[in-house]
mmCIF file of C-alpha atoms in Angstrom:
data_model
loop_
_atom_site.group_PDB
_atom_site.id
_atom_site.type_symbol
_atom_site.label_atom_id
_atom_site.label_comp_id
_atom_site.label_asym_id
_atom_site.label_seq_id
_atom_site.Cartn_x
_atom_site.Cartn_y
_atom_site.Cartn_z
ATOM 1 C CA UNK A 10 -51.096 -51.649 -48.918
ATOM 2 C CA UNK A 11 -55.061 -51.365 -48.896
ATOM 3 C CA UNK A 12 -56.731 -48.699 -50.949
ATOM 4 C CA UNK A 13 -57.636 -46.325 -47.706
ATOM 5 C CA UNK A 14 -53.986 -46.483 -46.708
ATOM 6 C CA UNK A 15 -52.782 -45.673 -50.130
ATOM 7 C CA UNK A 16 -55.142 -42.726 -50.353
ATOM 8 C CA UNK A 17 -54.132 -41.398 -47.021
ATOM 9 C CA UNK A 18 -50.631 -41.532 -48.022
ATOM 10 C CA UNK A 19 -51.176 -39.695 -51.393
ATOM 11 C CA UNK A 20 -53.221 -36.997 -49.415
ATOM 12 C CA UNK A 21 -50.272 -36.612 -46.992
ATOM 13 C CA UNK A 22 -47.814 -36.240 -49.746
ATOM 14 C CA UNK A 23 -49.970 -33.484 -51.321
ATOM 15 C CA UNK A 24 -50.369 -31.821 -48.255
ATOM 16 C CA UNK A 25 -46.570 -31.920 -47.395
ATOM 17 C CA UNK A 26 -45.826 -30.553 -51.058
ATOM 18 C CA UNK A 27 -48.310 -27.827 -50.642
ATOM 19 C CA UNK A 28 -46.650 -26.739 -47.277
ATOM 20 C CA UNK A 29 -43.302 -26.933 -48.933
ATOM 21 C CA UNK A 30 -44.456 -24.994 -52.025
ATOM 22 C CA UNK A 31 -46.195 -22.593 -49.958
ATOM 23 C CA UNK A 32 -42.992 -21.679 -47.834
ATOM 24 C CA UNK A 33 -41.094 -21.755 -51.235
ATOM 25 C CA UNK A 34 -43.360 -19.137 -52.627
ATOM 26 C CA UNK A 35 -42.978 -17.114 -49.336
ATOM 27 C CA UNK A 36 -39.146 -17.298 -49.769
ATOM 28 C CA UNK A 37 -39.594 -16.235 -53.402
ATOM 29 C CA UNK A 38 -41.800 -13.112 -52.205
ATOM 30 C CA UNK A 39 -39.184 -12.244 -49.519
ATOM 31 C CA UNK A 40 -36.360 -12.126 -52.530
ATOM 32 C CA UNK A 41 -39.013 -10.200 -54.715
ATOM 33 C CA UNK A 42 -39.408 -7.742 -51.894
ATOM 34 C CA UNK A 43 -35.843 -7.226 -51.263
ATOM 35 C CA UNK A 44 -35.162 -6.755 -55.177
ATOM 36 C CA UNK A 45 -37.712 -4.049 -55.013
ATOM 37 C CA UNK A 46 -36.442 -2.551 -51.955
ATOM 38 C CA UNK A 47 -32.840 -2.499 -53.690
ATOM 39 C CA UNK A 48 -34.141 -0.715 -56.614
ATOM 40 C CA UNK A 49 -36.125 1.871 -54.594
ATOM 41 C CA UNK A 50 -32.978 2.721 -52.526
ATOM 42 C CA UNK A 51 -30.950 2.876 -55.489
ATOM 43 C CA UNK A 52 -33.437 5.235 -57.388
ATOM 44 C CA UNK A 53 -33.781 7.464 -54.282
ATOM 45 C CA UNK A 54 -30.186 7.345 -53.910
ATOM 46 C CA UNK A 55 -29.462 8.277 -57.489
ATOM 47 C CA UNK A 56 -31.819 11.401 -56.998
ATOM 48 C CA UNK A 57 -29.546 12.552 -54.315
ATOM 49 C CA UNK A 58 -26.317 11.599 -56.324
ATOM 50 C CA UNK A 59 -25.432 8.426 -54.091
ATOM 51 C CA UNK A 60 -26.798 5.306 -56.057
ATOM 52 C CA UNK A 61 -26.043 1.764 -55.026
ATOM 53 C CA UNK A 62 -23.065 0.628 -56.933
ATOM 54 C CA UNK A 63 -24.056 -2.870 -58.387
ATOM 55 C CA UNK A 64 -27.924 -2.442 -57.637
ATOM 56 C CA UNK A 65 -28.492 -4.271 -61.054
ATOM 57 C CA UNK A 66 -26.299 -7.285 -59.708
ATOM 58 C CA UNK A 67 -28.262 -7.536 -56.557
ATOM 59 C CA UNK A 68 -31.521 -7.354 -58.171
ATOM 60 C CA UNK A 69 -30.529 -9.981 -61.020
ATOM 61 C CA UNK A 70 -29.503 -12.591 -58.333
ATOM 62 C CA UNK A 71 -32.404 -11.919 -56.180
ATOM 63 C CA UNK A 72 -35.165 -12.059 -58.950
ATOM 64 C CA UNK A 73 -33.337 -15.042 -60.290
ATOM 65 C CA UNK A 74 -33.816 -16.912 -56.954
ATOM 66 C CA UNK A 75 -37.354 -15.549 -56.505
ATOM 67 C CA UNK A 76 -38.534 -16.879 -59.943
ATOM 68 C CA UNK A 77 -37.251 -20.365 -58.951
ATOM 69 C CA UNK A 78 -38.994 -20.054 -55.788
ATOM 70 C CA UNK A 79 -42.300 -19.583 -57.599
ATOM 71 C CA UNK A 80 -42.403 -22.425 -60.024
ATOM 72 C CA UNK A 81 -43.399 -25.253 -57.459
ATOM 73 C CA UNK A 82 -46.414 -23.392 -55.926
ATOM 74 C CA UNK A 83 -47.586 -22.005 -59.304
ATOM 75 C CA UNK A 84 -47.642 -25.502 -60.821
ATOM 76 C CA UNK A 85 -49.258 -27.212 -57.884
ATOM 77 C CA UNK A 86 -52.085 -24.656 -57.845
ATOM 78 C CA UNK A 87 -52.426 -25.224 -61.508
ATOM 79 C CA UNK A 88 -51.863 -21.475 -62.466
ATOM 80 C CA UNK A 89 -49.499 -22.313 -65.323
ATOM 81 C CA UNK A 90 -50.656 -21.033 -68.690
ATOM 82 C CA UNK A 91 -52.366 -23.958 -70.466
ATOM 83 C CA UNK A 92 -52.821 -24.005 -74.109
ATOM 84 C CA UNK A 93 -55.725 -26.287 -74.712
ATOM 85 C CA UNK A 94 -56.895 -25.366 -78.127
ATOM 86 C CA UNK A 95 -56.396 -28.822 -79.605
ATOM 87 C CA UNK A 96 -57.312 -30.812 -76.469
ATOM 88 C CA UNK A 97 -60.521 -29.039 -75.543
ATOM 89 C CA UNK A 98 -62.735 -30.675 -78.255
ATOM 90 C CA UNK A 99 -61.503 -34.017 -77.127
ATOM 91 C CA UNK A 100 -63.310 -36.437 -75.004
ATOM 92 C CA UNK A 101 -62.541 -36.189 -71.291
ATOM 93 C CA UNK A 102 -60.704 -39.469 -71.229
ATOM 94 C CA UNK A 103 -58.330 -38.299 -74.081
ATOM 95 C CA UNK A 104 -57.926 -34.895 -72.323
ATOM 96 C CA UNK A 105 -56.916 -36.609 -69.228
ATOM 97 C CA UNK A 106 -54.410 -39.132 -70.995
ATOM 98 C CA UNK A 107 -53.017 -35.940 -72.710
ATOM 99 C CA UNK A 108 -52.655 -34.375 -69.243
ATOM 100 C CA UNK A 109 -50.683 -37.481 -68.196
ATOM 101 C CA UNK A 110 -48.451 -37.514 -71.140
ATOM 102 C CA UNK A 111 -47.767 -33.605 -71.081
ATOM 103 C CA UNK A 112 -46.976 -33.593 -67.261
ATOM 104 C CA UNK A 113 -44.520 -36.443 -67.862
ATOM 105 C CA UNK A 114 -42.647 -34.449 -70.808
ATOM 106 C CA UNK A 115 -42.944 -31.427 -68.475
ATOM 107 C CA UNK A 116 -41.220 -33.188 -65.652
ATOM 108 C CA UNK A 117 -38.356 -34.424 -67.929
ATOM 109 C CA UNK A 118 -37.814 -30.707 -69.177
ATOM 110 C CA UNK A 119 -37.992 -29.403 -65.515
ATOM 111 C CA UNK A 120 -35.393 -32.310 -64.467
ATOM 112 C CA UNK A 121 -33.108 -31.352 -67.203
ATOM 113 C CA UNK A 122 -33.044 -27.875 -66.025
ATOM 114 C CA UNK A 123 -32.636 -28.753 -62.523
ATOM 115 C CA UNK A 124 -29.607 -30.832 -63.437
ATOM 116 C CA UNK A 125 -28.117 -28.027 -65.325
ATOM 117 C CA UNK A 126 -28.693 -25.768 -62.133
ATOM 118 C CA UNK A 127 -26.761 -28.039 -60.164
ATOM 119 C CA UNK A 128 -23.860 -28.550 -62.781
ATOM 120 C CA UNK A 129 -23.858 -24.674 -63.284
ATOM 121 C CA UNK A 130 -23.892 -24.222 -59.355
ATOM 122 C CA UNK A 131 -20.926 -26.287 -58.756
ATOM 123 C CA UNK A 132 -19.087 -24.874 -61.710
ATOM 124 C CA UNK A 133 -19.703 -21.399 -59.975
ATOM 125 C CA UNK A 134 -18.371 -22.705 -56.773
ATOM 126 C CA UNK A 135 -15.357 -24.376 -58.269
ATOM 127 C CA UNK A 136 -14.458 -21.377 -60.300
ATOM 128 C CA UNK A 137 -15.405 -18.907 -57.502
ATOM 129 C CA UNK A 138 -17.705 -16.972 -60.050
ATOM 130 C CA UNK A 139 -18.595 -13.598 -58.828
ATOM 131 C CA UNK A 140 -20.522 -10.513 -59.990
ATOM 132 C CA UNK A 141 -18.635 -7.923 -61.981
ATOM 133 C CA UNK A 142 -19.036 -4.794 -59.423
ATOM 134 C CA UNK A 143 -19.547 -6.161 -56.233
ATOM 135 C CA UNK A 144 -17.932 -9.561 -56.360
ATOM 136 C CA UNK A 145 -21.006 -11.425 -55.088
ATOM 137 C CA UNK A 146 -20.472 -15.113 -55.362
ATOM 138 C CA UNK A 147 -23.180 -16.622 -57.885
ATOM 139 C CA UNK A 148 -23.369 -20.060 -56.588
ATOM 140 C CA UNK A 149 -26.021 -19.275 -53.926
ATOM 141 C CA UNK A 150 -28.286 -18.249 -56.387
ATOM 142 C CA UNK A 151 -27.767 -21.570 -58.469
ATOM 143 C CA UNK A 152 -28.303 -23.438 -55.022
ATOM 144 C CA UNK A 153 -31.613 -21.634 -54.199
ATOM 145 C CA UNK A 154 -32.553 -22.477 -58.053
ATOM 146 C CA UNK A 155 -31.460 -26.063 -57.763
ATOM 147 C CA UNK A 156 -33.389 -26.724 -54.648
ATOM 148 C CA UNK A 157 -36.447 -24.947 -55.767
ATOM 149 C CA UNK A 158 -36.542 -26.760 -58.986
ATOM 150 C CA UNK A 159 -35.970 -30.145 -57.346
ATOM 151 C CA UNK A 160 -39.192 -29.406 -55.478
ATOM 152 C CA UNK A 161 -40.763 -28.169 -58.654
ATOM 153 C CA UNK A 162 -39.684 -31.549 -60.444
ATOM 154 C CA UNK A 163 -41.321 -33.543 -57.338
ATOM 155 C CA UNK A 164 -44.511 -31.297 -57.718
ATOM 156 C CA UNK A 165 -44.822 -32.018 -61.387
ATOM 157 C CA UNK A 166 -44.334 -35.780 -60.742
ATOM 158 C CA UNK A 167 -47.206 -35.514 -58.150
ATOM 159 C CA UNK A 168 -49.376 -33.841 -60.528
ATOM 160 C CA UNK A 169 -48.704 -36.348 -63.329
ATOM 161 C CA UNK A 170 -49.589 -39.068 -60.623
ATOM 162 C CA UNK A 171 -52.803 -37.091 -60.061
ATOM 163 C CA UNK A 172 -53.458 -36.847 -63.558
ATOM 164 C CA UNK A 173 -53.045 -40.618 -63.867
ATOM 165 C CA UNK A 174 -55.326 -41.317 -61.151
ATOM 166 C CA UNK A 175 -57.853 -39.181 -63.015
ATOM 167 C CA UNK A 176 -57.410 -40.749 -66.284
ATOM 168 C CA UNK A 177 -57.679 -44.302 -64.490
ATOM 169 C CA UNK A 178 -60.894 -43.238 -62.665
ATOM 170 C CA UNK A 179 -59.260 -43.764 -59.239
ATOM 171 C CA UNK A 180 -59.855 -40.286 -58.585
ATOM 172 C CA UNK A 181 -62.522 -37.765 -59.774
ATOM 173 C CA UNK A 182 -61.078 -34.535 -61.412
ATOM 174 C CA UNK A 183 -60.763 -31.306 -59.395
ATOM 175 C CA UNK A 184 -63.917 -29.247 -59.117
ATOM 176 C CA UNK A 185 -62.299 -26.504 -61.129
ATOM 177 C CA UNK A 186 -61.463 -28.921 -63.889
ATOM 178 C CA UNK A 187 -65.062 -30.479 -64.028
ATOM 179 C CA UNK A 188 -66.629 -26.908 -64.105
ATOM 180 C CA UNK A 189 -64.147 -25.908 -66.726
ATOM 181 C CA UNK A 190 -65.160 -29.028 -68.917
ATOM 182 C CA UNK A 191 -68.865 -28.260 -68.243
ATOM 183 C CA UNK A 192 -68.638 -24.578 -69.413
ATOM 184 C CA UNK A 193 -66.308 -25.422 -72.542
#
C-alpha cells in the first residue's frame, strides 16, 4: 500500500467515525430530551395531583443511555478534560509520546467498561431484570451503552493512531494543538 492510499484510507476512517459519532451524539440528545420531557410532565402532573409513576426509572434509563452516546463524539472532538500539569513543560516529542501511551491506557479502560456492559446486558436479559415500579426491561439500556462504548473504543484507538502518527512525524499536530503549545 502506497503512502497516498494509506492517508486516504486513514482520512476515510476518520470521516466515517466522525459521522457515526455525530449520529450517536444526536441519539444521545434525543434520549436526553426525552428524559427532560419526562421530568417536565412529571412535575406538571405532580402540581395537578397526577405525577408519572416511575418517572425516576424512565429518566434513569434514558440518561444512562444518553451519557454513553456522548462518549465517542466527545472524545473524537478532543473535548475530554485533560490534565496536562506534568506534561505541559515537556518537549513536544515527549508530550506526543505521553499522548500515545495515555490514549492506549484509556482504550484499555474503555474496552473493560464495554466488556462489562455486554456481560451486564446479557445478565439482565437472562434474568429478565426489570425496573421496580414500571417493570421496564433494563437490557436495552445496556445494549445502547455497549454499542456506544464499542464505537467509543474504536474512536479512542483511532485517536491513539493519530497520536502515534504525530509522534512519528507522519502527521502534523492538529491546529488547535499547535496553537495551544505555542500559547502554553
